[in-house]
Amino acid sequence: MEDIKDLNILSETPVTYSAIATNFKKYKSVKDKVASFSTNGNLLRIKKGLYIVSPKITKSPVSLELIANNLYGPSYVSLETALSYYSLIPERTYSIRSMSLKRAKTFSTPLGNFEYVKTPKLYFQIGIKQIIKNNIAFLIATPEKALCDIIFSSSMLRLQSVKAVRQYLSENLRMDLLDLNKFDISVVKEILQTGIKKTEFSNLLRAIEYER
């Protein structure tokens, strides 16, 4: 029972090995103790030097969005993952997808796969918000930015008309087009100022305005 109490001290957020070592000073070998906790599944290794206490110990669900922010950054949750979070697309995503200022990368962890898409700094900083859920805060794209991120990251996607945008949203992403009337067009307008995929984003803006 004493071991479990030691794990509960670490909280429900990702912790570094050095933070664990600070709390585990009483053990003769911190390395061996961490290895023991990892072997029995009480401590999950997300990547080298970064861990999270198993939900079977904390009795709370793990925030995959928070882990995504901490695993590789700076980054924010986006793309299909964010659209699914907002219930704008019917499918649940199998990977947690994010945008990052660093090079594209994918991590395979005990909690699932985490994928990161590289984005320019000027574009990156638009349309991000913080959500606090169950006392845990994480960064995620607004619905408008998540949709723009999908268009941005799809190199072969060419949306040359409003009709093409509407068809892509309804047939490929299976979105309800009526949801577009809730979108904040100021986010898309700010993205247009970056000059990235100007045709596609101009047509997306027109498609959103069409539903107003």
PDB file of C-alpha atoms in Angstrom:
ATOM      1  CA  MET A   1       0.000   0.000   0.000  1.00  0.00           C
ATOM      2  CA  GLU A   2       2.893   2.337   0.686  1.00  0.00           C
ATOM      3  CA  ASP A   3       3.955   2.090  -2.972  1.00  0.00           C
ATOM      4  CA  ILE A   4       0.505   3.129  -4.174  1.00  0.00           C
ATOM      5  CA  LYS A   5       0.501   6.137  -1.860  1.00  0.00           C
ATOM      6  CA  ASP A   6       3.798   7.214  -3.380  1.00  0.00           C
ATOM      7  CA  LEU A   7       2.257   7.079  -6.872  1.00  0.00           C
ATOM      8  CA  ASN A   8      -0.762   9.132  -5.825  1.00  0.00           C
ATOM      9  CA  ILE A   9       1.561  11.974  -4.851  1.00  0.00           C
ATOM     10  CA  LEU A  10       2.549  12.346  -8.527  1.00  0.00           C
ATOM     11  CA  SER A  11      -0.957  13.556  -9.603  1.00  0.00           C
ATOM     12  CA  GLU A  12      -2.813  12.825 -12.857  1.00  0.00           C
ATOM     13  CA  THR A  13      -0.616  14.855 -15.201  1.00  0.00           C
ATOM     14  CA  PRO A  14       2.503  13.686 -17.072  1.00  0.00           C
ATOM     15  CA  VAL A  15       5.621  13.807 -14.885  1.00  0.00           C
ATOM     16  CA  THR A  16       9.299  13.746 -15.722  1.00  0.00           C
ATOM     17  CA  TYR A  17      11.743  11.191 -14.372  1.00  0.00           C
ATOM     18  CA  SER A  18      13.450  13.911 -12.329  1.00  0.00           C
ATOM     19  CA  ALA A  19      10.138  14.809 -10.643  1.00  0.00           C
ATOM     20  CA  ILE A  20       9.582  11.149  -9.819  1.00  0.00           C
ATOM     21  CA  ALA A  21      13.109  10.874  -8.417  1.00  0.00           C
ATOM     22  CA  THR A  22      12.438  13.838  -6.112  1.00  0.00           C
ATOM     23  CA  ASN A  23       9.403  12.059  -4.642  1.00  0.00           C
ATOM     24  CA  PHE A  24      11.077   8.646  -4.490  1.00  0.00           C
ATOM     25  CA  LYS A  25      14.213   9.642  -2.561  1.00  0.00           C
ATOM     26  CA  LYS A  26      13.485   7.124   0.184  1.00  0.00           C
ATOM     27  CA  TYR A  27      14.072   4.215  -2.181  1.00  0.00           C
ATOM     28  CA  LYS A  28      17.591   2.838  -2.492  1.00  0.00           C
ATOM     29  CA  SER A  29      17.319   2.737  -6.286  1.00  0.00           C
ATOM     30  CA  VAL A  30      14.853   5.126  -7.928  1.00  0.00           C
ATOM     31  CA  LYS A  31      15.601   3.561 -11.305  1.00  0.00           C
ATOM     32  CA  ASP A  32      14.657   0.079 -10.099  1.00  0.00           C
ATOM     33  CA  LYS A  33      11.487   1.370  -8.431  1.00  0.00           C
ATOM     34  CA  VAL A  34      10.361   3.180 -11.578  1.00  0.00           C
ATOM     35  CA  ALA A  35      11.092   0.022 -13.579  1.00  0.00           C
ATOM     36  CA  SER A  36       9.021  -2.018 -11.106  1.00  0.00           C
ATOM     37  CA  PHE A  37       6.072   0.391 -11.315  1.00  0.00           C
ATOM     38  CA  SER A  38       6.315   0.335 -15.123  1.00  0.00           C
ATOM     39  CA  THR A  39       6.437  -3.462 -15.285  1.00  0.00           C
ATOM     40  CA  ASN A  40       3.283  -3.893 -13.222  1.00  0.00           C
ATOM     41  CA  GLY A  41       1.463  -1.226 -15.241  1.00  0.00           C
ATOM     42  CA  ASN A  42       1.029   1.253 -12.383  1.00  0.00           C
ATOM     43  CA  LEU A  43       3.294   3.811 -14.064  1.00  0.00           C
ATOM     44  CA  LEU A  44       3.032   4.262 -17.831  1.00  0.00           C
ATOM     45  CA  ARG A  45       6.067   5.379 -19.821  1.00  0.00           C
ATOM     46  CA  ILE A  46       4.895   7.787 -22.521  1.00  0.00           C
ATOM     47  CA  LYS A  47       8.361   8.468 -23.895  1.00  0.00           C
ATOM     48  CA  LYS A  48      11.905   8.537 -22.564  1.00  0.00           C
ATOM     49  CA  GLY A  49      11.888  10.517 -19.313  1.00  0.00           C
ATOM     50  CA  LEU A  50       8.116  11.157 -19.274  1.00  0.00           C
ATOM     51  CA  TYR A  51       5.542   9.101 -17.372  1.00  0.00           C
ATOM     52  CA  ILE A  52       1.942   9.155 -16.181  1.00  0.00           C
ATOM     53  CA  VAL A  53       0.305   7.280 -13.334  1.00  0.00           C
ATOM     54  CA  SER A  54      -2.101   4.590 -14.563  1.00  0.00           C
ATOM     55  CA  PRO A  55      -5.802   5.498 -14.350  1.00  0.00           C
ATOM     56  CA  LYS A  56      -6.350   2.286 -12.373  1.00  0.00           C
ATOM     57  CA  ILE A  57      -4.395   3.978  -9.579  1.00  0.00           C
ATOM     58  CA  THR A  58      -5.757   7.525  -9.886  1.00  0.00           C
ATOM     59  CA  LYS A  59      -9.326   6.285 -10.541  1.00  0.00           C
ATOM     60  CA  SER A  60      -9.646   9.105 -13.076  1.00  0.00           C
ATOM     61  CA  PRO A  61      -9.617   8.987 -16.884  1.00  0.00           C
ATOM     62  CA  VAL A  62      -6.409  10.087 -18.567  1.00  0.00           C
ATOM     63  CA  SER A  63      -6.606  13.326 -20.564  1.00  0.00           C
ATOM     64  CA  LEU A  64      -5.197  12.318 -23.941  1.00  0.00           C
ATOM     65  CA  GLU A  65      -5.331  15.969 -25.000  1.00  0.00           C
ATOM     66  CA  LEU A  66      -3.091  16.982 -22.101  1.00  0.00           C
ATOM     67  CA  ILE A  67      -0.690  14.171 -22.878  1.00  0.00           C
ATOM     68  CA  ALA A  68      -0.576  15.281 -26.514  1.00  0.00           C
ATOM     69  CA  ASN A  69       0.394  18.812 -25.386  1.00  0.00           C
ATOM     70  CA  ASN A  70       3.144  17.468 -23.126  1.00  0.00           C
ATOM     71  CA  LEU A  71       4.482  14.724 -25.353  1.00  0.00           C
ATOM     72  CA  TYR A  72       5.766  17.011 -28.101  1.00  0.00           C
ATOM     73  CA  GLY A  73       5.624  20.751 -28.134  1.00  0.00           C
ATOM     74  CA  PRO A  74       4.864  23.460 -28.615  1.00  0.00           C
ATOM     75  CA  SER A  75       1.701  21.890 -29.974  1.00  0.00           C
ATOM     76  CA  TYR A  76      -2.071  21.925 -29.773  1.00  0.00           C
ATOM     77  CA  VAL A  77      -4.660  19.210 -30.455  1.00  0.00           C
ATOM     78  CA  SER A  78      -6.329  19.700 -33.823  1.00  0.00           C
ATOM     79  CA  LEU A  79      -7.422  18.192 -37.148  1.00  0.00           C
ATOM     80  CA  GLU A  80      -9.941  15.304 -36.980  1.00  0.00           C
ATOM     81  CA  THR A  81      -9.258  14.820 -33.266  1.00  0.00           C
ATOM     82  CA  ALA A  82     -10.511  18.322 -32.472  1.00  0.00           C
ATOM     83  CA  LEU A  83     -13.507  18.059 -34.816  1.00  0.00           C
ATOM     84  CA  SER A  84     -14.438  14.789 -33.108  1.00  0.00           C
ATOM     85  CA  TYR A  85     -13.998  16.432 -29.687  1.00  0.00           C
ATOM     86  CA  TYR A  86     -16.527  19.095 -30.708  1.00  0.00           C
ATOM     87  CA  SER A  87     -18.854  16.394 -32.146  1.00  0.00           C
ATOM     88  CA  LEU A  88     -18.615  17.951 -35.621  1.00  0.00           C
ATOM     89  CA  ILE A  89     -17.719  14.675 -37.339  1.00  0.00           C
ATOM     90  CA  PRO A  90     -19.245  11.280 -36.547  1.00  0.00           C
ATOM     91  CA  GLU A  91     -16.073   9.173 -36.506  1.00  0.00           C
ATOM     92  CA  ARG A  92     -13.853   8.736 -33.470  1.00  0.00           C
ATOM     93  CA  THR A  93     -10.202   9.149 -34.357  1.00  0.00           C
ATOM     94  CA  TYR A  94      -7.699   6.375 -33.661  1.00  0.00           C
ATOM     95  CA  SER A  95      -4.716   8.701 -33.309  1.00  0.00           C
ATOM     96  CA  ILE A  96      -4.561  11.932 -31.338  1.00  0.00           C
ATOM     97  CA  ARG A  97      -3.551  14.443 -34.005  1.00  0.00           C
ATOM     98  CA  SER A  98      -1.920  17.780 -33.263  1.00  0.00           C
ATOM     99  CA  MET A  99      -0.175  20.685 -34.953  1.00  0.00           C
ATOM    100  CA  SER A 100       3.347  21.592 -33.876  1.00  0.00           C
ATOM    101  CA  LEU A 101       6.112  24.055 -34.658  1.00  0.00           C
ATOM    102  CA  LYS A 102       8.551  21.139 -34.718  1.00  0.00           C
ATOM    103  CA  ARG A 103       9.011  18.602 -37.509  1.00  0.00           C
ATOM    104  CA  ALA A 104       6.292  16.036 -38.137  1.00  0.00           C
ATOM    105  CA  LYS A 105       6.463  13.084 -35.778  1.00  0.00           C
ATOM    106  CA  THR A 106       4.432  10.111 -34.517  1.00  0.00           C
ATOM    107  CA  PHE A 107       4.640   8.489 -31.085  1.00  0.00           C
ATOM    108  CA  SER A 108       3.309   5.053 -30.191  1.00  0.00           C
ATOM    109  CA  THR A 109       2.476   4.854 -26.465  1.00  0.00           C
ATOM    110  CA  PRO A 110       0.561   2.541 -24.091  1.00  0.00           C
ATOM    111  CA  LEU A 111      -2.300   5.050 -24.374  1.00  0.00           C
ATOM    112  CA  GLY A 112      -2.408   5.131 -28.179  1.00  0.00           C
ATOM    113  CA  ASN A 113      -0.740   6.885 -31.096  1.00  0.00           C
ATOM    114  CA  PHE A 114      -0.002  10.606 -31.153  1.00  0.00           C
ATOM    115  CA  GLU A 115       0.651  12.298 -34.493  1.00  0.00           C
ATOM    116  CA  TYR A 116       2.076  15.787 -35.057  1.00  0.00           C
ATOM    117  CA  VAL A 117       1.984  17.913 -38.220  1.00  0.00           C
ATOM    118  CA  LYS A 118       4.471  20.739 -38.711  1.00  0.00           C
ATOM    119  CA  THR A 119       3.096  24.243 -39.227  1.00  0.00           C
ATOM    120  CA  PRO A 120       4.644  27.713 -39.809  1.00  0.00           C
ATOM    121  CA  LYS A 121       4.845  29.927 -36.721  1.00  0.00           C
ATOM    122  CA  LEU A 122       2.627  32.714 -38.101  1.00  0.00           C
ATOM    123  CA  TYR A 123      -0.113  30.229 -38.958  1.00  0.00           C
ATOM    124  CA  PHE A 124       0.388  28.156 -35.780  1.00  0.00           C
ATOM    125  CA  GLN A 125      -0.572  30.904 -33.343  1.00  0.00           C
ATOM    126  CA  ILE A 126      -4.060  31.537 -34.797  1.00  0.00           C
ATOM    127  CA  GLY A 127      -7.204  29.901 -33.436  1.00  0.00           C
ATOM    128  CA  ILE A 128      -5.963  28.124 -30.315  1.00  0.00           C
ATOM    129  CA  LYS A 129      -7.915  27.997 -27.079  1.00  0.00           C
ATOM    130  CA  GLN A 130      -7.441  26.521 -23.629  1.00  0.00           C
ATOM    131  CA  ILE A 131     -10.029  24.130 -22.258  1.00  0.00           C
ATOM    132  CA  ILE A 132     -10.211  23.241 -18.572  1.00  0.00           C
ATOM    133  CA  LYS A 133     -11.884  19.897 -17.912  1.00  0.00           C
ATOM    134  CA  ASN A 134     -11.829  18.028 -14.597  1.00  0.00           C
ATOM    135  CA  ASN A 135      -9.256  20.546 -13.312  1.00  0.00           C
ATOM    136  CA  ILE A 136      -6.928  19.722 -16.208  1.00  0.00           C
ATOM    137  CA  ALA A 137      -6.086  22.348 -18.839  1.00  0.00           C
ATOM    138  CA  PHE A 138      -5.018  21.660 -22.419  1.00  0.00           C
ATOM    139  CA  LEU A 139      -4.624  23.516 -25.714  1.00  0.00           C
ATOM    140  CA  ILE A 140      -6.859  22.667 -28.643  1.00  0.00           C
ATOM    141  CA  ALA A 141      -7.767  24.278 -31.958  1.00  0.00           C
ATOM    142  CA  THR A 142     -11.053  26.101 -32.294  1.00  0.00           C
ATOM    143  CA  PRO A 143     -13.456  24.298 -34.667  1.00  0.00           C
ATOM    144  CA  GLU A 144     -12.584  26.745 -37.452  1.00  0.00           C
ATOM    145  CA  LYS A 145      -8.831  26.265 -37.011  1.00  0.00           C
ATOM    146  CA  ALA A 146      -9.150  22.471 -36.817  1.00  0.00           C
ATOM    147  CA  LEU A 147     -10.942  22.485 -40.168  1.00  0.00           C
ATOM    148  CA  CYS A 148      -8.340  24.832 -41.651  1.00  0.00           C
ATOM    149  CA  ASP A 149      -5.596  22.549 -40.321  1.00  0.00           C
ATOM    150  CA  ILE A 150      -7.071  19.599 -42.201  1.00  0.00           C
ATOM    151  CA  ILE A 151      -7.098  21.629 -45.415  1.00  0.00           C
ATOM    152  CA  PHE A 152      -3.587  22.970 -44.700  1.00  0.00           C
ATOM    153  CA  SER A 153      -2.106  19.520 -44.032  1.00  0.00           C
ATOM    154  CA  SER A 154      -3.721  17.801 -47.045  1.00  0.00           C
ATOM    155  CA  SER A 155      -1.143  18.626 -49.698  1.00  0.00           C
ATOM    156  CA  MET A 156      -3.099  17.089 -52.594  1.00  0.00           C
ATOM    157  CA  LEU A 157      -6.396  18.713 -51.633  1.00  0.00           C
ATOM    158  CA  ARG A 158      -7.528  21.381 -54.096  1.00  0.00           C
ATOM    159  CA  LEU A 159     -10.767  23.163 -53.230  1.00  0.00           C
ATOM    160  CA  GLN A 160     -11.229  25.476 -56.175  1.00  0.00           C
ATOM    161  CA  SER A 161     -14.853  26.480 -55.524  1.00  0.00           C
ATOM    162  CA  VAL A 162     -17.429  26.841 -52.760  1.00  0.00           C
ATOM    163  CA  LYS A 163     -19.197  23.803 -54.206  1.00  0.00           C
ATOM    164  CA  ALA A 164     -15.990  21.768 -53.866  1.00  0.00           C
ATOM    165  CA  VAL A 165     -15.619  22.841 -50.233  1.00  0.00           C
ATOM    166  CA  ARG A 166     -19.199  21.919 -49.392  1.00  0.00           C
ATOM    167  CA  GLN A 167     -18.839  18.573 -51.112  1.00  0.00           C
ATOM    168  CA  TYR A 168     -15.579  17.815 -49.296  1.00  0.00           C
ATOM    169  CA  LEU A 169     -17.044  18.705 -45.894  1.00  0.00           C
ATOM    170  CA  SER A 170     -20.243  16.710 -46.343  1.00  0.00           C
ATOM    171  CA  GLU A 171     -18.878  13.673 -48.222  1.00  0.00           C
ATOM    172  CA  ASN A 172     -15.291  13.286 -47.010  1.00  0.00           C
ATOM    173  CA  LEU A 173     -15.519  14.612 -43.468  1.00  0.00           C
ATOM    174  CA  ARG A 174     -19.242  13.814 -43.111  1.00  0.00           C
ATOM    175  CA  MET A 175     -19.945  17.145 -41.446  1.00  0.00           C
ATOM    176  CA  ASP A 176     -23.406  18.608 -41.117  1.00  0.00           C
ATOM    177  CA  LEU A 177     -23.102  21.800 -43.165  1.00  0.00           C
ATOM    178  CA  LEU A 178     -25.586  23.554 -40.881  1.00  0.00           C
ATOM    179  CA  ASP A 179     -22.910  23.490 -38.167  1.00  0.00           C
ATOM    180  CA  LEU A 180     -20.937  25.995 -40.217  1.00  0.00           C
ATOM    181  CA  ASN A 181     -23.290  28.784 -39.166  1.00  0.00           C
ATOM    182  CA  LYS A 182     -21.765  28.558 -35.664  1.00  0.00           C
ATOM    183  CA  PHE A 183     -18.221  29.056 -36.937  1.00  0.00           C
ATOM    184  CA  ASP A 184     -16.241  32.209 -36.159  1.00  0.00           C
ATOM    185  CA  ILE A 185     -15.340  33.648 -39.548  1.00  0.00           C
ATOM    186  CA  SER A 186     -12.783  36.006 -37.967  1.00  0.00           C
ATOM    187  CA  VAL A 187     -10.462  33.019 -37.434  1.00  0.00           C
ATOM    188  CA  VAL A 188     -10.590  32.107 -41.136  1.00  0.00           C
ATOM    189  CA  LYS A 189     -10.095  35.751 -42.108  1.00  0.00           C
ATOM    190  CA  GLU A 190      -6.976  35.944 -39.919  1.00  0.00           C
ATOM    191  CA  ILE A 191      -5.637  32.763 -41.502  1.00  0.00           C
ATOM    192  CA  LEU A 192      -6.206  34.270 -44.945  1.00  0.00           C
ATOM    193  CA  GLN A 193      -3.814  37.072 -44.000  1.00  0.00           C
ATOM    194  CA  THR A 194      -0.950  34.539 -43.826  1.00  0.00           C
ATOM    195  CA  GLY A 195      -1.251  33.937 -47.572  1.00  0.00           C
ATOM    196  CA  ILE A 196      -1.246  30.156 -47.096  1.00  0.00           C
ATOM    197  CA  LYS A 197      -3.614  28.190 -49.377  1.00  0.00           C
ATOM    198  CA  LYS A 198      -5.425  31.403 -50.148  1.00  0.00           C
ATOM    199  CA  THR A 199      -7.807  29.890 -52.710  1.00  0.00           C
ATOM    200  CA  GLU A 200      -8.888  27.050 -50.425  1.00  0.00           C
ATOM    201  CA  PHE A 201      -9.361  29.252 -47.365  1.00  0.00           C
ATOM    202  CA  SER A 202     -11.185  31.936 -49.371  1.00  0.00           C
ATOM    203  CA  ASN A 203     -13.623  29.315 -50.590  1.00  0.00           C
ATOM    204  CA  LEU A 204     -13.990  27.927 -47.064  1.00  0.00           C
ATOM    205  CA  LEU A 205     -14.872  31.414 -45.815  1.00  0.00           C
ATOM    206  CA  ARG A 206     -17.482  31.761 -48.556  1.00  0.00           C
ATOM    207  CA  ALA A 207     -18.877  28.309 -47.705  1.00  0.00           C
ATOM    208  CA  ILE A 208     -19.278  29.318 -44.049  1.00  0.00           C
ATOM    209  CA  GLU A 209     -20.951  32.579 -45.040  1.00  0.00           C
ATOM    210  CA  TYR A 210     -23.270  30.632 -47.350  1.00  0.00           C
ATOM    211  CA  GLU A 211     -24.801  28.919 -44.289  1.00  0.00           C
ATOM    212  CA  ARG A 212     -25.530  32.206 -42.476  1.00  0.00           C
TER     213      ARG A 212
END
